[in-house]
GROMACS .gro file of C-alpha atoms in nm:
model
  488
    1MET     CA    1  -0.003  -0.021  -0.026
    2ARG     CA    2   0.114   0.363  -0.096
    3TYR     CA    3  -0.031   0.735  -0.083
    4ALA     CA    4  -0.059   0.908  -0.398
    5ASP     CA    5   0.027   1.309  -0.460
    6MET     CA    6  -0.255   1.459  -0.477
    7PRO     CA    7  -0.348   1.830  -0.527
    8PRO     CA    8  -0.370   1.992  -0.139
    9TYR     CA    9  -0.708   2.057  -0.112
   10ALA     CA   10  -0.968   2.034   0.158
   11PRO     CA   11  -1.023   1.693   0.342
   12THR     CA   12  -1.346   1.838   0.496
   13LEU     CA   13  -1.464   1.883   0.043
   14MET     CA   14  -1.488   1.520   0.029
   15GLU     CA   15  -1.689   1.482   0.329
   16SER     CA   16  -1.879   1.843   0.244
   17THR     CA   17  -1.934   1.680  -0.159
   18ARG     CA   18  -2.100   1.397  -0.040
   19ALA     CA   19  -2.448   1.613   0.023
   20ILE     CA   20  -2.499   1.724  -0.312
   21GLY     CA   21  -2.803   1.416  -0.302
   22TYR     CA   22  -2.793   1.144  -0.495
   23SER     CA   23  -2.972   0.856  -0.475
   24ILE     CA   24  -2.860   0.554  -0.521
   25GLU     CA   25  -3.067   0.477  -0.867
   26ALA     CA   26  -2.913   0.798  -1.018
   27ALA     CA   27  -2.520   0.740  -0.846
   28ILE     CA   28  -2.585   0.347  -0.953
   29ALA     CA   29  -2.648   0.545  -1.338
   30ASP     CA   30  -2.346   0.762  -1.300
   31ILE     CA   31  -2.121   0.495  -1.233
   32ILE     CA   32  -2.260   0.316  -1.574
   33ASP     CA   33  -2.200   0.605  -1.749
   34ASN     CA   34  -1.842   0.505  -1.743
   35SER     CA   35  -1.867   0.161  -1.838
   36VAL     CA   36  -2.077   0.321  -2.152
   37ALA     CA   37  -1.762   0.577  -2.216
   38ALA     CA   38  -1.494   0.226  -2.152
   39THR     CA   39  -1.710   0.098  -2.443
   40ALA     CA   40  -1.849  -0.119  -2.232
   41GLY     CA   41  -2.084  -0.461  -2.380
   42LYS     CA   42  -2.141  -0.602  -2.004
   43ILE     CA   43  -2.218  -0.449  -1.740
   44ASP     CA   44  -2.232  -0.702  -1.342
   45ILE     CA   45  -2.429  -0.493  -1.038
   46ASP     CA   46  -2.370  -0.740  -0.766
   47PHE     CA   47  -2.543  -0.644  -0.431
   48PHE     CA   48  -2.435  -0.845  -0.094
   49PRO     CA   49  -2.654  -0.636   0.247
   50ILE     CA   50  -2.487  -0.927   0.484
   51GLY     CA   51  -2.217  -0.923   0.728
   52HIS     CA   52  -1.909  -0.682   0.531
   53SER     CA   53  -2.241  -0.566   0.250
   54TYR     CA   54  -2.103  -0.417  -0.081
   55ILE     CA   55  -2.194  -0.247  -0.397
   56SER     CA   56  -1.937  -0.368  -0.726
   57ILE     CA   57  -2.041  -0.266  -1.015
   58LEU     CA   58  -1.793  -0.450  -1.265
   59ASP     CA   59  -1.717  -0.411  -1.650
   60ASP     CA   60  -1.539  -0.510  -1.927
   61GLY     CA   61  -1.451  -0.114  -2.130
   62HIS     CA   62  -1.138  -0.058  -2.239
   63GLY     CA   63  -0.990  -0.017  -1.829
   64MET     CA   64  -0.722   0.165  -1.754
   65SER     CA   65  -0.320   0.192  -1.660
   66GLU     CA   66  -0.181   0.288  -1.267
   67GLU     CA   67  -0.167   0.659  -1.390
   68GLU     CA   68  -0.483   0.658  -1.617
   69LEU     CA   69  -0.691   0.574  -1.304
   70ILE     CA   70  -0.509   0.753  -1.015
   71ILE     CA   71  -0.557   1.072  -1.196
   72ALA     CA   72  -0.956   0.904  -1.250
   73MET     CA   73  -1.005   0.911  -0.871
   74GLN     CA   74  -0.791   1.255  -0.855
   75TYR     CA   75  -1.149   1.537  -0.845
   76GLY     CA   76  -1.232   1.738  -1.152
   77SER     CA   77  -0.999   1.514  -1.356
   78ARG     CA   78  -1.084   1.655  -1.682
   79SER     CA   79  -1.290   2.031  -1.750
   80PRO     CA   80  -1.656   2.065  -1.830
   81LEU     CA   81  -1.505   2.266  -2.135
   82ASP     CA   82  -1.311   1.994  -2.248
   83GLU     CA   83  -1.450   1.809  -2.660
   84ARG     CA   84  -1.578   1.523  -2.552
   85ALA     CA   85  -1.630   1.209  -2.768
   86GLU     CA   86  -1.936   1.160  -2.919
   87ASN     CA   87  -2.026   0.825  -2.653
   88ASP     CA   88  -1.833   1.052  -2.369
   89LEU     CA   89  -2.122   1.067  -2.049
   90GLY     CA   90  -1.929   1.261  -1.780
   91ARG     CA   91  -1.905   1.639  -1.769
   92TYR     CA   92  -1.717   1.713  -1.505
   93GLY     CA   93  -1.469   1.472  -1.393
   94LEU     CA   94  -1.722   1.448  -1.062
   95GLY     CA   95  -1.888   1.191  -1.118
   96MET     CA   96  -1.726   0.906  -0.986
   97LYS     CA   97  -1.656   1.028  -0.651
   98THR     CA   98  -1.939   1.233  -0.597
   99ALA     CA   99  -2.216   1.010  -0.720
  100SER     CA  100  -1.996   0.655  -0.528
  101LEU     CA  101  -1.902   0.858  -0.216
  102SER     CA  102  -2.260   0.991  -0.171
  103GLN     CA  103  -2.323   0.595  -0.040
  104CYS     CA  104  -2.025   0.496   0.095
  105ARG     CA  105  -1.742   0.598   0.282
  106ILE     CA  106  -1.470   0.333   0.070
  107LEU     CA  107  -1.466   0.356  -0.253
  108THR     CA  108  -1.217   0.091  -0.447
  109VAL     CA  109  -1.157   0.126  -0.827
  110ILE     CA  110  -1.016  -0.141  -0.938
  111SER     CA  111  -0.893  -0.171  -1.347
  112LYS     CA  112  -0.733  -0.434  -1.556
  113LYS     CA  113  -0.512  -0.329  -1.928
  114ASP     CA  114  -0.306  -0.405  -2.107
  115GLY     CA  115  -0.217  -0.714  -1.878
  116LYS     CA  116  -0.173  -0.532  -1.605
  117VAL     CA  117  -0.369  -0.465  -1.261
  118SER     CA  118  -0.408  -0.129  -1.115
  119GLY     CA  119  -0.583  -0.088  -0.789
  120ALA     CA  120  -0.739   0.254  -0.638
  121GLN     CA  121  -0.929   0.365  -0.301
  122TRP     CA  122  -1.066   0.660  -0.122
  123ASN     CA  123  -1.094   0.538   0.223
  124LEU     CA  124  -1.260   0.861   0.464
  125ASN     CA  125  -1.215   0.732   0.756
  126HIS     CA  126  -0.828   0.711   0.636
  127ILE     CA  127  -0.833   1.064   0.543
  128ARG     CA  128  -1.041   1.179   0.875
  129GLN     CA  129  -0.732   0.984   1.106
  130ALA     CA  130  -0.462   1.140   0.851
  131GLU     CA  131  -0.625   1.428   0.798
  132SER     CA  132  -0.519   1.485   0.448
  133TRP     CA  133  -0.619   1.400   0.111
  134SER     CA  134  -0.451   1.151   0.054
  135LEU     CA  135  -0.520   0.814  -0.233
  136ILE     CA  136  -0.467   0.491  -0.185
  137VAL     CA  137  -0.234   0.287  -0.441
  138LEU     CA  138  -0.371  -0.070  -0.402
  139GLU     CA  139  -0.116  -0.346  -0.440
  140GLU     CA  140  -0.114  -0.671  -0.629
  141ASP     CA  141  -0.150  -0.878  -0.343
  142GLU     CA  142  -0.412  -0.641  -0.152
  143ILE     CA  143  -0.652  -0.644  -0.489
  144VAL     CA  144  -0.670  -1.027  -0.487
  145GLY     CA  145  -0.931  -0.960  -0.157
  146PHE     CA  146  -1.165  -0.766  -0.337
  147PRO     CA  147  -1.550  -0.829  -0.444
  148ASN     CA  148  -1.565  -1.051  -0.790
  149TRP     CA  149  -1.215  -0.997  -0.816
  150GLU     CA  150  -1.222  -1.357  -1.018
  151LYS     CA  151  -1.450  -1.189  -1.281
  152LEU     CA  152  -1.214  -0.866  -1.374
  153ASN     CA  153  -0.983  -1.144  -1.383
  154GLY     CA  154  -1.063  -1.327  -1.591
  155TYR     CA  155  -1.125  -1.017  -1.885
  156ASP     CA  156  -0.925  -0.890  -2.062
  157THR     CA  157  -0.930  -0.571  -1.968
  158GLY     CA  158  -1.217  -0.361  -1.776
  159THR     CA  159  -1.340  -0.221  -1.407
  160LEU     CA  160  -1.439  -0.263  -1.057
  161VAL     CA  161  -1.561  -0.041  -0.860
  162VAL     CA  162  -1.621  -0.120  -0.548
  163TRP     CA  163  -1.908   0.075  -0.272
  164GLN     CA  164  -1.796  -0.071   0.111
  165ASP     CA  165  -1.870   0.096   0.503
  166LEU     CA  166  -2.200   0.212   0.307
  167ASP     CA  167  -2.335   0.406   0.589
  168LYS     CA  168  -2.651   0.618   0.415
  169PHE     CA  169  -2.751   0.345   0.303
  170GLY     CA  170  -2.905   0.221   0.655
  171ILE     CA  171  -3.027   0.536   0.763
  172GLY     CA  172  -3.416   0.459   0.885
  173GLU     CA  173  -3.335   0.111   0.798
  174ASN     CA  174  -3.429  -0.168   1.036
  175ASP     CA  175  -3.390  -0.410   0.782
  176ILE     CA  176  -3.093  -0.374   0.587
  177ALA     CA  177  -3.095  -0.699   0.391
  178ALA     CA  178  -3.491  -0.614   0.289
  179ALA     CA  179  -3.404  -0.242   0.247
  180PHE     CA  180  -3.119  -0.367  -0.012
  181THR     CA  181  -3.416  -0.582  -0.135
  182ARG     CA  182  -3.701  -0.284  -0.157
  183LYS     CA  183  -3.425  -0.047  -0.360
  184MET     CA  184  -3.258  -0.323  -0.563
  185ASP     CA  185  -3.641  -0.332  -0.714
  186ILE     CA  186  -3.639   0.051  -0.760
  187ILE     CA  187  -3.269   0.098  -0.938
  188ARG     CA  188  -3.388  -0.187  -1.155
  189ASP     CA  189  -3.655   0.003  -1.298
  190HIS     CA  190  -3.444   0.326  -1.356
  191LEU     CA  191  -3.141   0.189  -1.504
  192SER     CA  192  -3.447   0.018  -1.721
  193LEU     CA  193  -3.555   0.359  -1.834
  194VAL     CA  194  -3.165   0.611  -1.788
  195PHE     CA  195  -3.047   0.321  -2.010
  196HIS     CA  196  -3.349   0.160  -2.304
  197ARG     CA  197  -3.206   0.210  -2.574
  198TYR     CA  198  -2.793   0.089  -2.504
  199LEU     CA  199  -3.036  -0.247  -2.291
  200SER     CA  200  -3.217  -0.264  -2.695
  201GLY     CA  201  -2.923  -0.215  -2.855
  202GLU     CA  202  -3.053   0.094  -3.081
  203PRO     CA  203  -2.902   0.076  -3.444
  204GLY     CA  204  -2.596   0.282  -3.441
  205LEU     CA  205  -2.506   0.199  -3.058
  206LYS     CA  206  -2.349  -0.086  -2.909
  207LYS     CA  207  -2.620  -0.304  -2.724
  208ILE     CA  208  -2.580  -0.320  -2.401
  209ASP     CA  209  -2.615  -0.595  -2.122
  210ILE     CA  210  -2.645  -0.476  -1.813
  211ARG     CA  211  -2.700  -0.721  -1.487
  212MET     CA  212  -2.883  -0.712  -1.073
  213ASN     CA  213  -2.707  -1.015  -0.924
  214GLU     CA  214  -2.688  -1.282  -1.242
  215LEU     CA  215  -3.013  -1.137  -1.375
  216SER     CA  216  -3.041  -0.901  -1.701
  217ILE     CA  217  -3.223  -0.557  -1.697
  218ILE     CA  218  -3.503  -0.568  -1.902
  219PRO     CA  219  -3.510  -0.195  -2.113
  220GLN     CA  220  -3.832  -0.043  -2.105
  221ASP     CA  221  -3.930   0.162  -2.343
  222PRO     CA  222  -4.135   0.501  -2.188
  223PHE     CA  223  -4.275   0.578  -2.584
  224LEU     CA  224  -4.444   0.174  -2.651
  225ILE     CA  225  -4.323   0.284  -2.958
  226LYS     CA  226  -4.480  -0.057  -3.151
  227LYS     CA  227  -4.842   0.052  -3.035
  228SER     CA  228  -4.745   0.429  -3.042
  229THR     CA  229  -4.849   0.745  -3.261
  230GLN     CA  230  -4.556   0.900  -3.431
  231LEU     CA  231  -4.750   1.221  -3.515
  232MET     CA  232  -4.495   1.419  -3.709
  233ASP     CA  233  -4.189   1.383  -3.895
  234GLU     CA  234  -3.865   1.381  -3.683
  235GLU     CA  235  -3.713   1.688  -3.672
  236THR     CA  236  -3.411   1.912  -3.620
  237ILE     CA  237  -3.352   2.192  -3.438
  238VAL     CA  238  -3.022   2.321  -3.517
  239VAL     CA  239  -2.829   2.509  -3.264
  240ARG     CA  240  -2.432   2.681  -3.255
  241GLY     CA  241  -2.466   2.410  -3.487
  242GLU     CA  242  -2.503   2.082  -3.350
  243LYS     CA  243  -2.846   1.956  -3.461
  244VAL     CA  244  -3.177   1.905  -3.163
  245LYS     CA  245  -3.268   1.613  -3.307
  246VAL     CA  246  -3.702   1.606  -3.212
  247LYS     CA  247  -3.922   1.278  -3.233
  248PRO     CA  248  -4.310   1.322  -3.057
  249TYR     CA  249  -4.524   1.015  -2.979
  250ILE     CA  250  -4.931   0.981  -2.921
  251LEU     CA  251  -4.908   0.727  -2.669
  252PRO     CA  252  -5.207   0.476  -2.731
  253HIS     CA  253  -5.512   0.488  -2.477
  254THR     CA  254  -5.468   0.303  -2.108
  255SER     CA  255  -5.840   0.110  -2.271
  256LYS     CA  256  -5.563  -0.056  -2.562
  257LEU     CA  257  -5.269  -0.134  -2.334
  258THR     CA  258  -5.234  -0.463  -2.129
  259LYS     CA  259  -5.173  -0.456  -1.713
  260LYS     CA  260  -4.790  -0.480  -1.799
  261GLU     CA  261  -4.786  -0.234  -2.026
  262LEU     CA  262  -4.979   0.063  -1.834
  263SER     CA  263  -4.732  -0.067  -1.569
  264ALA     CA  264  -4.419  -0.043  -1.740
  265LEU     CA  265  -4.567   0.369  -1.856
  266GLY     CA  266  -4.559   0.457  -1.546
  267GLY     CA  267  -4.977   0.287  -1.375
  268LYS     CA  268  -5.251   0.538  -1.401
  269GLU     CA  269  -5.145   0.800  -1.174
  270GLY     CA  270  -4.788   0.817  -1.374
  271LEU     CA  271  -4.897   0.790  -1.691
  272ARG     CA  272  -5.017   1.185  -1.609
  273LYS     CA  273  -4.666   1.216  -1.456
  274GLN     CA  274  -4.467   1.132  -1.692
  275GLN     CA  275  -4.609   1.245  -1.974
  276GLY     CA  276  -4.366   1.582  -2.171
  277PHE     CA  277  -4.023   1.539  -2.263
  278TYR     CA  278  -3.779   1.308  -2.247
  279VAL     CA  279  -3.433   1.457  -2.309
  280TYR     CA  280  -3.145   1.201  -2.401
  281ARG     CA  281  -2.779   1.329  -2.379
  282ASN     CA  282  -2.576   1.112  -2.640
  283LYS     CA  283  -2.919   0.818  -2.613
  284ARG     CA  284  -2.895   0.769  -2.223
  285LEU     CA  285  -3.164   0.998  -2.062
  286LEU     CA  286  -3.117   1.261  -1.883
  287ILE     CA  287  -3.510   1.395  -1.802
  288TRP     CA  288  -3.852   1.340  -1.799
  289GLY     CA  289  -4.220   1.357  -1.786
  290THR     CA  290  -4.174   1.788  -1.796
  291TRP     CA  291  -4.314   2.068  -2.034
  292PHE     CA  292  -4.034   2.287  -1.907
  293ARG     CA  293  -4.313   2.486  -1.844
  294LEU     CA  294  -4.402   2.516  -2.269
  295MET     CA  295  -4.747   2.433  -2.113
  296ARG     CA  296  -4.924   2.301  -1.834
  297GLN     CA  297  -4.909   1.820  -1.746
  298GLY     CA  298  -5.325   1.789  -1.771
  299ASP     CA  299  -5.475   1.475  -1.859
  300LEU     CA  300  -5.508   1.528  -2.226
  301SER     CA  301  -5.176   1.560  -2.261
  302LYS     CA  302  -5.068   1.275  -2.059
  303LEU     CA  303  -5.072   1.048  -2.385
  304ALA     CA  304  -4.801   1.268  -2.492
  305ARG     CA  305  -4.444   1.235  -2.485
  306VAL     CA  306  -4.170   1.381  -2.702
  307GLN     CA  307  -3.799   1.246  -2.741
  308VAL     CA  308  -3.526   1.483  -2.724
  309ASP     CA  309  -3.162   1.393  -2.876
  310ILE     CA  310  -2.880   1.644  -2.752
  311PRO     CA  311  -2.503   1.598  -2.841
  312ASN     CA  312  -2.333   1.634  -2.516
  313SER     CA  313  -2.148   1.941  -2.745
  314LEU     CA  314  -2.455   2.181  -2.576
  315ASP     CA  315  -2.374   2.114  -2.195
  316ASP     CA  316  -2.315   2.454  -2.119
  317LEU     CA  317  -2.651   2.542  -2.293
  318TRP     CA  318  -2.878   2.341  -2.129
  319THR     CA  319  -2.699   2.437  -1.792
  320LEU     CA  320  -2.670   1.988  -1.683
  321ASP     CA  321  -2.554   1.930  -1.366
  322ILE     CA  322  -2.252   1.733  -1.202
  323LYS     CA  323  -2.594   1.420  -1.105
  324LYS     CA  324  -2.691   1.406  -1.509
  325SER     CA  325  -3.001   1.485  -1.360
  326THR     CA  326  -3.182   1.800  -1.491
  327ALA     CA  327  -3.129   1.984  -1.801
  328THR     CA  328  -3.324   2.304  -1.887
  329PRO     CA  329  -3.329   2.442  -2.273
  330PRO     CA  330  -3.227   2.696  -2.447
  331GLU     CA  331  -3.417   2.933  -2.566
  332GLU     CA  332  -3.374   2.857  -2.977
  333VAL     CA  333  -3.497   2.492  -2.905
  334ARG     CA  334  -3.766   2.619  -2.693
  335LYS     CA  335  -3.910   2.818  -2.922
  336ASN     CA  336  -3.912   2.533  -3.222
  337LEU     CA  337  -4.021   2.322  -2.895
  338SER     CA  338  -4.346   2.517  -2.850
  339VAL     CA  339  -4.439   2.507  -3.209
  340VAL     CA  340  -4.388   2.043  -3.116
  341ILE     CA  341  -4.669   2.123  -2.846
  342GLU     CA  342  -4.887   2.284  -3.006
  343LYS     CA  343  -4.937   2.001  -3.289
  344ILE     CA  344  -4.870   1.639  -2.955
  345SER     CA  345  -5.120   1.826  -2.769
  346GLU     CA  346  -5.385   1.854  -3.030
  347GLY     CA  347  -5.284   1.481  -3.129
  348SER     CA  348  -5.380   1.390  -2.782
  349LYS     CA  349  -5.655   1.515  -2.704
  350ARG     CA  350  -5.778   1.378  -2.962
  351THR     CA  351  -5.723   1.008  -2.861
  352TRP     CA  352  -5.941   1.085  -2.605
  353THR     CA  353  -6.197   1.228  -2.830
  354TYR     CA  354  -6.173   0.908  -3.070
  355ARG     CA  355  -6.080   0.630  -2.841
  356GLY     CA  356  -6.012   0.322  -3.015
  357LYS     CA  357  -6.189   0.440  -3.304
  358LYS     CA  358  -6.045   0.481  -3.684
  359GLU     CA  359  -6.116   0.815  -3.830
  360VAL     CA  360  -6.143   0.768  -4.209
  361ASN     CA  361  -6.165   1.128  -4.235
  362ASP     CA  362  -6.300   1.479  -4.154
  363ARG     CA  363  -6.623   1.367  -4.379
  364VAL     CA  364  -6.754   1.009  -4.096
  365VAL     CA  365  -7.081   1.101  -3.977
  366HIS     CA  366  -6.999   1.019  -3.649
  367VAL     CA  367  -7.311   0.925  -3.350
  368TRP     CA  368  -7.241   1.233  -3.131
  369ASN     CA  369  -7.215   1.573  -3.228
  370ARG     CA  370  -7.010   1.850  -3.009
  371LEU     CA  371  -7.137   2.150  -3.037
  372THR     CA  372  -7.060   2.503  -2.922
  373THR     CA  373  -7.332   2.752  -2.721
  374ARG     CA  374  -7.307   3.149  -2.803
  375ASP     CA  375  -7.229   3.135  -2.407
  376GLY     CA  376  -6.888   2.941  -2.502
  377SER     CA  377  -7.057   2.635  -2.333
  378ILE     CA  378  -7.003   2.265  -2.459
  379VAL     CA  379  -7.285   2.051  -2.529
  380TYR     CA  380  -7.379   1.675  -2.668
  381GLU     CA  381  -7.626   1.599  -2.863
  382VAL     CA  382  -7.713   1.247  -3.005
  383ASN     CA  383  -7.676   1.332  -3.458
  384GLY     CA  384  -8.093   1.335  -3.511
  385ASP     CA  385  -7.957   1.349  -3.904
  386HIS     CA  386  -7.772   1.042  -3.853
  387PRO     CA  387  -7.888   0.767  -4.226
  388MET     CA  388  -7.952   0.455  -3.960
  389ILE     CA  389  -8.194   0.710  -3.811
  390ASP     CA  390  -8.350   0.828  -4.206
  391ALA     CA  391  -8.374   0.476  -4.267
  392LEU     CA  392  -8.563   0.347  -3.985
  393VAL     CA  393  -8.846   0.629  -4.051
  394GLU     CA  394  -8.862   0.535  -4.367
  395GLU     CA  395  -8.938   0.236  -4.310
  396TYR     CA  396  -9.134   0.366  -4.000
  397PRO     CA  397  -9.303   0.647  -4.192
  398GLY     CA  398  -9.446   0.869  -3.820
  399ILE     CA  399  -9.197   0.737  -3.562
  400ARG     CA  400  -8.914   1.089  -3.602
  401PRO     CA  401  -9.152   1.258  -3.334
  402LYS     CA  402  -9.024   1.019  -3.117
  403ILE     CA  403  -8.718   0.912  -3.229
  404GLU     CA  404  -8.593   1.295  -3.180
  405LEU     CA  405  -8.779   1.370  -2.886
  406LEU     CA  406  -8.608   0.985  -2.761
  407LEU     CA  407  -8.245   1.133  -2.864
  408LYS     CA  408  -8.291   1.430  -2.665
  409GLN     CA  409  -8.345   1.223  -2.388
  410ILE     CA  410  -8.035   1.091  -2.428
  411ALA     CA  411  -7.855   1.365  -2.476
  412MET     CA  412  -7.969   1.556  -2.135
  413SER     CA  413  -7.980   1.203  -1.914
  414LEU     CA  414  -7.576   1.222  -2.024
  415PRO     CA  415  -7.394   1.092  -1.730
  416LEU     CA  416  -7.102   1.361  -1.799
  417ASN     CA  417  -6.955   1.418  -1.433
  418SER     CA  418  -6.945   1.026  -1.345
  419LEU     CA  419  -6.808   0.996  -1.754
  420TYR     CA  420  -6.544   1.241  -1.648
  421ILE     CA  421  -6.409   1.137  -1.343
  422ASP     CA  422  -6.418   0.736  -1.476
  423LEU     CA  423  -6.210   0.913  -1.753
  424THR     CA  424  -5.973   1.097  -1.599
  425ASN     CA  425  -5.909   0.826  -1.343
  426ASP     CA  426  -5.791   0.578  -1.688
  427GLU     CA  427  -6.078   0.351  -1.636
  428LYS     CA  428  -6.156   0.099  -1.882
  429LEU     CA  429  -6.487   0.131  -1.990
  430SER     CA  430  -6.658  -0.157  -2.096
  431ASN     CA  431  -6.920  -0.002  -2.381
  432GLU     CA  432  -6.531   0.083  -2.503
  433SER     CA  433  -6.426  -0.280  -2.683
  434GLU     CA  434  -6.450  -0.290  -3.047
  435ALA     CA  435  -6.677  -0.458  -3.229
  436LYS     CA  436  -6.619  -0.774  -3.407
  437SER     CA  437  -6.642  -0.730  -3.764
  438SER     CA  438  -6.872  -1.010  -3.793
  439GLU     CA  439  -7.098  -0.796  -3.545
  440ILE     CA  440  -7.060  -0.472  -3.778
  441ILE     CA  441  -7.131  -0.621  -4.077
  442GLY     CA  442  -7.478  -0.770  -3.864
  443VAL     CA  443  -7.637  -0.461  -3.794
  444LEU     CA  444  -7.592  -0.283  -4.137
  445LYS     CA  445  -7.662  -0.555  -4.348
  446GLN     CA  446  -8.015  -0.573  -4.078
  447VAL     CA  447  -7.983  -0.147  -4.183
  448VAL     CA  448  -8.035  -0.211  -4.548
  449ALA     CA  449  -8.316  -0.515  -4.553
  450PRO     CA  450  -8.561  -0.309  -4.641
  451TYR     CA  451  -8.389  -0.174  -4.935
  452PRO     CA  452  -8.427  -0.374  -5.270
  453VAL     CA  453  -8.060  -0.578  -5.367
  454GLY     CA  454  -7.902  -0.395  -5.674
  455ASP     CA  455  -7.820   0.013  -5.699
  456ILE     CA  456  -8.038   0.137  -5.420
  457ARG     CA  457  -7.943  -0.098  -5.148
  458THR     CA  458  -7.569  -0.044  -5.279
  459ALA     CA  459  -7.614   0.314  -5.191
  460MET     CA  460  -7.772   0.281  -4.890
  461ILE     CA  461  -7.514   0.098  -4.821
  462ASN     CA  462  -7.238   0.294  -4.905
  463THR     CA  463  -7.425   0.609  -4.753
  464LEU     CA  464  -7.364   0.448  -4.441
  465ILE     CA  465  -6.986   0.314  -4.499
  466GLN     CA  466  -6.910   0.652  -4.427
  467THR     CA  467  -7.033   0.709  -4.082
  468GLU     CA  468  -7.048   0.538  -3.669
  469PRO     CA  469  -6.979   0.247  -3.584
  470PHE     CA  470  -6.911   0.104  -3.981
  471SER     CA  471  -6.663   0.407  -4.104
  472ALA     CA  472  -6.411   0.239  -3.904
  473PHE     CA  473  -6.454  -0.121  -4.096
  474THR     CA  474  -6.431  -0.030  -4.418
  475ASP     CA  475  -6.270  -0.250  -4.549
  476GLU     CA  476  -6.424  -0.506  -4.344
  477ILE     CA  477  -6.769  -0.423  -4.532
  478ASN     CA  478  -6.659  -0.316  -4.858
  479GLU     CA  479  -6.509  -0.743  -4.842
  480ALA     CA  480  -6.878  -0.833  -4.770
  481ILE     CA  481  -6.937  -0.625  -5.028
  482GLN     CA  482  -6.760  -0.858  -5.295
  483ARG     CA  483  -6.860  -1.119  -5.132
  484GLY     CA  484  -7.152  -1.089  -5.260
  485ASP     CA  485  -7.291  -1.114  -4.878
  486PHE     CA  486  -7.529  -0.800  -4.916
  487ASN     CA  487  -7.757  -0.940  -5.173
  488ASP     CA  488  -7.965  -1.194  -4.937
   0.00000   0.00000   0.00000
């Protein structure tokens, strides 16, 4: 064991930086950032809550020499003004140290490169006793005893980070083992979202396998891309010669989601809270669930989520903090995002207005009409001019006054308050279930049955196919016409 010369900073600095405010999941994500920058393909996170508890993060990245390791262990080892590689997720040269020591009192980093293993350690207990800023440089025989050393030694290159003396972890906890289990679930969910594009192996990114206690983390796609609607083409905003890419999505209505999908999107409560912009820096999620005060979170916009990709070269404009947990868009970006917001907000409202229905075009005749009165109030009424009503009146002359009276009573007794409560609570209404095409075709057959086979019946079918609910099944109805199903 020997000590490396460090800059003459006060040892109290290390104790002070522990209060920056890292959560354990954010701290581990910060360590993984270094693994990603080191082009790792495998990252193993191990939790050991019993006895001499520890948390370790091991990767198979390019590793560091002893000289590189000692530099990396220094506070502010890189200037935030330095130009960084495109895949570099770091910024201030503080992440590994501040993140780690926010959770533990002993941080050990062991790295393997060019066949040689090096190790260094920050031990806050030693620093307090020595009253000096001293980094412990480990000898090879001391390295061998650390957790997961064998795994690292089996790699050609890689880095092992070990947290020991987890003093912050047990604060307020009666059962440390139970706390480990609970927080492991929180960490897993956090990493599955923050690194979901790396975990899924998005085109242009090296796929990474992150495992916690040997169990691989499954990526959590916050946009549910396979089922969502992309409202507009990807938009590129050029700032200082660099590209900021914006891609908005509208999630499917909750009635179209499975329980697993809804849970992955944040659940019924989280769906509203997690609407907004999802800002990625070099494909790593930084901040999400905010509209940056460009608009308010609301029930009608809760299905809207916008992917924003920024390069690390614009960090200064986005006022990125040390924890990489907050970012504010510059004015040039805010102006363009305002235009995007108008489009996605309207798209999200349509998803709620036409729940589960296919909008063929603006000429579709709807069952319900939405009207605005002179005083600005909204009125919903059943469409008395619907072709199905005309067909009924033609078959039973004189029935129209009774039908109009019935429709008026239906509109007046519409339970709007109950509907509002159910909709804002994301309740799946049973009468919203999609009708089967066979049922719709059966109803259409009954409606046109009184009309003679031939041009008159065909004309009636062509009229009704532009109305709800038949407008959602045009392909199926046309196929039935081709088969002669309406010629009976």
